[in-house]
XYZ file of N, CA and C in Angstrom:
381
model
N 0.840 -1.181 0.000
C 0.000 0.000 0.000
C 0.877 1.233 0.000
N 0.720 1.999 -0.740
C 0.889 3.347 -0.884
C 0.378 4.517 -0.625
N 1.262 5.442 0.586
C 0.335 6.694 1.269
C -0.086 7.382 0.217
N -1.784 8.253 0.604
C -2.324 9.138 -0.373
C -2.066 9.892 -0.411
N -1.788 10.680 -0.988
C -1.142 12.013 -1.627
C -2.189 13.627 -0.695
N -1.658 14.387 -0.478
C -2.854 15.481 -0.598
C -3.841 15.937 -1.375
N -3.499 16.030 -2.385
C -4.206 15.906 -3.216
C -5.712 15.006 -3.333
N -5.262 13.362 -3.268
C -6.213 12.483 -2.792
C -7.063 12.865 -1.935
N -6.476 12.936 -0.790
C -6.691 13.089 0.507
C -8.153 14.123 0.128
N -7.619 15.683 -0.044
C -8.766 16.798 -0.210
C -9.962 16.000 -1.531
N -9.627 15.460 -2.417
C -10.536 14.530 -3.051
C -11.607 13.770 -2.687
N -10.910 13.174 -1.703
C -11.769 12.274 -0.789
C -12.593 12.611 0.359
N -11.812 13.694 1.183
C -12.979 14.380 1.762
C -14.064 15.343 0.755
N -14.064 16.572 -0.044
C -14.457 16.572 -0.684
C -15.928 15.665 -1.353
N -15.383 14.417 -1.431
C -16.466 13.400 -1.478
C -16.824 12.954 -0.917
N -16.464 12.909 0.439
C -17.422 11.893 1.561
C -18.277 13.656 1.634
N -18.218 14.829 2.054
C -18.900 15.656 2.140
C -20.139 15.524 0.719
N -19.959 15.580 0.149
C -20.892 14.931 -1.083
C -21.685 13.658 -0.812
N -20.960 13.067 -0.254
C -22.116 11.517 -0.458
C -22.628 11.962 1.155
N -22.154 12.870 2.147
C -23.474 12.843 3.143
C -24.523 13.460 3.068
N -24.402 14.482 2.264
C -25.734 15.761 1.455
C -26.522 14.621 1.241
N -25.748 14.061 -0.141
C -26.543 13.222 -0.859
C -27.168 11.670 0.154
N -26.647 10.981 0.926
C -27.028 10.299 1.682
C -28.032 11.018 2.969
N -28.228 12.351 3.078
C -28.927 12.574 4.604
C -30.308 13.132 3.718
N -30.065 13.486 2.683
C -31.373 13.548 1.438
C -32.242 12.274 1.044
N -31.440 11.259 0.936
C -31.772 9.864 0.464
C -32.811 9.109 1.549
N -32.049 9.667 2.254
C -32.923 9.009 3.842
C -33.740 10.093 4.599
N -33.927 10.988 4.012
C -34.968 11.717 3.891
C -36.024 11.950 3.180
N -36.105 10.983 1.994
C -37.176 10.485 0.964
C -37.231 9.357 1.577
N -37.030 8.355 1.409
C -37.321 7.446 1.616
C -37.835 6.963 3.391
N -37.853 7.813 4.351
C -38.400 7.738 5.630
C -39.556 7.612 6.148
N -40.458 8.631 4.605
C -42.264 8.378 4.916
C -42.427 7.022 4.264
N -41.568 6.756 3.554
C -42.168 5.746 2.744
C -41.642 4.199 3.565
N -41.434 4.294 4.973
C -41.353 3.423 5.680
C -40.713 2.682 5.495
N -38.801 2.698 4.984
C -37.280 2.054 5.144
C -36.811 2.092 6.138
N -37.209 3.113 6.722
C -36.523 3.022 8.803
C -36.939 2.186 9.571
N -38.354 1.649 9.087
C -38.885 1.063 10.207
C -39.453 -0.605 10.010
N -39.601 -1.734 10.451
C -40.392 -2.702 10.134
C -39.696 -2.929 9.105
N -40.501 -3.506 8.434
C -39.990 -4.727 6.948
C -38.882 -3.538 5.948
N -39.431 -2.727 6.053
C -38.651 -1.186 5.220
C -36.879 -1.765 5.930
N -36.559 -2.309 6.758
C -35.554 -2.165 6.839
C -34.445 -2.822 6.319
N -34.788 -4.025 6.020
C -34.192 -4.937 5.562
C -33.721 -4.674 4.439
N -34.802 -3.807 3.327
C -35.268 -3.777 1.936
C -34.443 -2.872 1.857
N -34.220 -1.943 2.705
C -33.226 -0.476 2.544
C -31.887 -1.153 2.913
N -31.178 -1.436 3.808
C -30.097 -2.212 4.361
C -29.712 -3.530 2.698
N -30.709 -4.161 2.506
C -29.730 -4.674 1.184
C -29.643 -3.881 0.346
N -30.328 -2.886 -0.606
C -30.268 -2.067 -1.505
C -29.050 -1.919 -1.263
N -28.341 -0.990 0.198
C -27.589 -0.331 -0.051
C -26.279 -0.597 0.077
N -25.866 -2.267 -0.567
C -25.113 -3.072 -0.373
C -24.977 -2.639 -1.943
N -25.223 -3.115 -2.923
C -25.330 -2.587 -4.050
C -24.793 -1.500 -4.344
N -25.889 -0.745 -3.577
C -26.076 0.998 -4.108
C -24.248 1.408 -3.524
N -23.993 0.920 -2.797
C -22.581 1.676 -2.293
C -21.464 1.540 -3.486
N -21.131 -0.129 -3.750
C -19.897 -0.124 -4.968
C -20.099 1.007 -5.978
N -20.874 1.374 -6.535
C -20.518 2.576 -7.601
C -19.654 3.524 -7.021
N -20.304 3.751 -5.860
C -19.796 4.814 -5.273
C -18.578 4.794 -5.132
N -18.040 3.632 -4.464
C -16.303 3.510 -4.547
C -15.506 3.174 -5.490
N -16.307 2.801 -6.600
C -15.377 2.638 -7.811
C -15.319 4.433 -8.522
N -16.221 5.315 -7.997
C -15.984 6.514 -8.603
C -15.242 7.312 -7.840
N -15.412 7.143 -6.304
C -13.935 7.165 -5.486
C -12.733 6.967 -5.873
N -12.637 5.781 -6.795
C -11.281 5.358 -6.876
C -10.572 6.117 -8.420
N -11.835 6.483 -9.275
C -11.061 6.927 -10.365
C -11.313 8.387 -9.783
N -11.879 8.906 -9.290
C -11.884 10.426 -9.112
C -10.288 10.670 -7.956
N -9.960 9.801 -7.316
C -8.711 9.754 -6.872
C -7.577 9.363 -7.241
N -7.701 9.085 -8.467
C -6.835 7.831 -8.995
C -6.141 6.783 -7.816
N -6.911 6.467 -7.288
C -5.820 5.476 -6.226
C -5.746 4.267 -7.035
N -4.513 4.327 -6.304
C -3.522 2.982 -6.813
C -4.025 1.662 -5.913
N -3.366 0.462 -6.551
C -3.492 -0.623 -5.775
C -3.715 -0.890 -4.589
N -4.748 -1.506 -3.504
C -4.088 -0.969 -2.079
C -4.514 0.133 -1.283
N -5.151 1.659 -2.029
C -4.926 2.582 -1.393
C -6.822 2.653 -1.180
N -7.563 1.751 -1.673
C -9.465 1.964 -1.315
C -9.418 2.246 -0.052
N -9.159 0.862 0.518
C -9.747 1.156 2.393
C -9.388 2.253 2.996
N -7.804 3.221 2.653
C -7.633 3.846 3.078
C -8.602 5.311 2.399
N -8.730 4.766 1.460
C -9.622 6.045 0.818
C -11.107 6.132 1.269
N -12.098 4.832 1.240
C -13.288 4.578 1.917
C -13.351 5.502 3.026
N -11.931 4.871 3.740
C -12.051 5.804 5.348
C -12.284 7.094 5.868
N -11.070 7.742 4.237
C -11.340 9.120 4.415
C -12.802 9.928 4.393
N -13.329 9.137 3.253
C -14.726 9.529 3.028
C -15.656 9.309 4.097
N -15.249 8.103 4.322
C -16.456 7.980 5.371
C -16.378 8.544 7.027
N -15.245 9.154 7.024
C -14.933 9.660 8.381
C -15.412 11.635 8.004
N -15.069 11.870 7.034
C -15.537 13.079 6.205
C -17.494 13.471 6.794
N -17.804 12.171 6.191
C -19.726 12.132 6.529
C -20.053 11.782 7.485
N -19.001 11.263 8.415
C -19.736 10.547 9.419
C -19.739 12.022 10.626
N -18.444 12.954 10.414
C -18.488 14.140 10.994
C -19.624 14.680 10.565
N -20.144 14.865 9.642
C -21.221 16.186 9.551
C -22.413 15.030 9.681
N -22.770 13.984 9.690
C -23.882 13.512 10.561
C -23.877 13.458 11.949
N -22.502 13.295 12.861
C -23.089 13.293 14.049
C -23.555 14.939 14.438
N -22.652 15.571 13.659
C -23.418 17.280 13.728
C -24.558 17.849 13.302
N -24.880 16.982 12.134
C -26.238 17.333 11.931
C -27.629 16.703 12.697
N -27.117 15.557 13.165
C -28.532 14.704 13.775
C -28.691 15.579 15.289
N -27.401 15.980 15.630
C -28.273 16.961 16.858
C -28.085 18.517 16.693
N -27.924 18.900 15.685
C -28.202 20.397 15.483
C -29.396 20.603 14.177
N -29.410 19.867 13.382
C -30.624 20.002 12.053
C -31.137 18.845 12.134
N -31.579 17.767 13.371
C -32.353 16.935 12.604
C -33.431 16.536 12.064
N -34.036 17.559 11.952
C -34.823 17.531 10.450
C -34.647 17.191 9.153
N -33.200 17.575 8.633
C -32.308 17.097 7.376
C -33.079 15.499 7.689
N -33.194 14.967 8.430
C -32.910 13.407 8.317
C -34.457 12.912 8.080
N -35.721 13.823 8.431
C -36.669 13.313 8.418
C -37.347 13.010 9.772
N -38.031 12.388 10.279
C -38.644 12.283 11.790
C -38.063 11.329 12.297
N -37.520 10.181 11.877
C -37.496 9.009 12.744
C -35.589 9.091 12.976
N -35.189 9.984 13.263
C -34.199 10.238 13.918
C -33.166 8.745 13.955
N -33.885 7.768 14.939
C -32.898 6.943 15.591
C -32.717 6.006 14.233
N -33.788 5.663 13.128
C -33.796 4.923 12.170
C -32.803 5.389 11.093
N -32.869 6.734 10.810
C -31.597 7.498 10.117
C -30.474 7.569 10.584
N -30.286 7.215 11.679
C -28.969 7.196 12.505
C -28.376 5.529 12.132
N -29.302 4.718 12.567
C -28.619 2.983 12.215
C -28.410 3.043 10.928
N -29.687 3.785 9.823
C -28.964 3.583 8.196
C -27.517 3.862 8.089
N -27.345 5.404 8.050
C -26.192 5.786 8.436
C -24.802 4.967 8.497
N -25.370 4.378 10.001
C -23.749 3.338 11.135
C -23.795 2.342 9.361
N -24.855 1.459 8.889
C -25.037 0.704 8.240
C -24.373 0.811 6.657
N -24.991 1.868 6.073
C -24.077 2.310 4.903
C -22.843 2.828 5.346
N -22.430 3.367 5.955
C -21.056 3.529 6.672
C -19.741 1.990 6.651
N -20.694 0.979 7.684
C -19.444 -0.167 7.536
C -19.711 -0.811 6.546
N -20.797 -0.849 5.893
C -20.949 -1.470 4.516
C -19.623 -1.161 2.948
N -20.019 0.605 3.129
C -18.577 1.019 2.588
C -17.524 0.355 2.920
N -17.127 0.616 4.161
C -15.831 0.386 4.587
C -14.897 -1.634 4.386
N -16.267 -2.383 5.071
C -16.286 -3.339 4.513
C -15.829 -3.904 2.610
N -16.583 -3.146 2.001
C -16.142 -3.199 0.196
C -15.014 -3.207 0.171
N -14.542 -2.319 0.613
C -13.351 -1.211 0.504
C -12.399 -2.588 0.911
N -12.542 -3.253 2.126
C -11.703 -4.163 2.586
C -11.601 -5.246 1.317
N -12.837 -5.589 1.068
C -12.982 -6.591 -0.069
C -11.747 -6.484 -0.992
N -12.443 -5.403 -1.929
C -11.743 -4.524 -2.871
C -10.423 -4.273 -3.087
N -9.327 -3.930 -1.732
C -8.218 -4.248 -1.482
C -7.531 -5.353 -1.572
N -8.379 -6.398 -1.007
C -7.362 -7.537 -1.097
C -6.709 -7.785 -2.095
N -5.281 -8.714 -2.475
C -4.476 -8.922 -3.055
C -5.210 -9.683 -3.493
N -5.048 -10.112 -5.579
C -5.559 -10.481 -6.808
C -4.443 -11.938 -6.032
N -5.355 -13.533 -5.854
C -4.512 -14.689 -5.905
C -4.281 -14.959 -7.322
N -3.179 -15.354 -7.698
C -2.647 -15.707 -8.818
C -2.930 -17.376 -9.499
């Protein structure tokens, strides 16, 4: 593995600030329509098993990271959003919709889900 550059680095935050807009919006549509709660949860929680890889494969070319360098990049991002959600759920949480504690587990959930890929994703190609 190879350290990220600054460059990267401001890239990647940059984008985790982007995917929490866009993630504290997401889960703000989808909250009346009952994904926080009951059967909604499951259905939201796999989606966003899916829904995440794009995201880090556009991570990875918008950073160009090299071999090796995802998890460390995932991290950045996701430590990026995970700051302005714990700031937003108790100063705006409205951004999130009503059910507060249900937007909070999505959140933890797409969070290690990323981070998890990211581990995937890294591992060394067996020959």
């Amino acid at each position: 593995m190879t350290g990220l550059t600054q460059r990267q680095i401001l890239i990647l935050v940059v984008f985790g600030i982007s995917l929490w807009f866009g993630g504290a919006l997401l889960i703000r549509a989808v909250e009346p329509l009952g994904a926080l709660r009951g059967v909604g949860v499951p259905i939201l929680y796999a989606a966003i098993i899916p829904g995440t890889y794009p995201f880090i494969l556009l991570a990875q070319r918008m950073a160009r990271l090299q071999p090796g360098q995802t998890l460390h990049a995932v991290a950045i991002a996701t430590m990026s959003a995970t700051l302005l959600d714990g700031i937003a759920l108790m100063a705006y949480p409205a951004l999130y919709g009503a059910d507060r504690g249900g937007a909070g587990a999505a959140i933890l959930w797409g969070g290690a889900v990323g981070l998890a890929l990211a581990l995937v994703m890294d591992r060394p190609k067996r020959r």
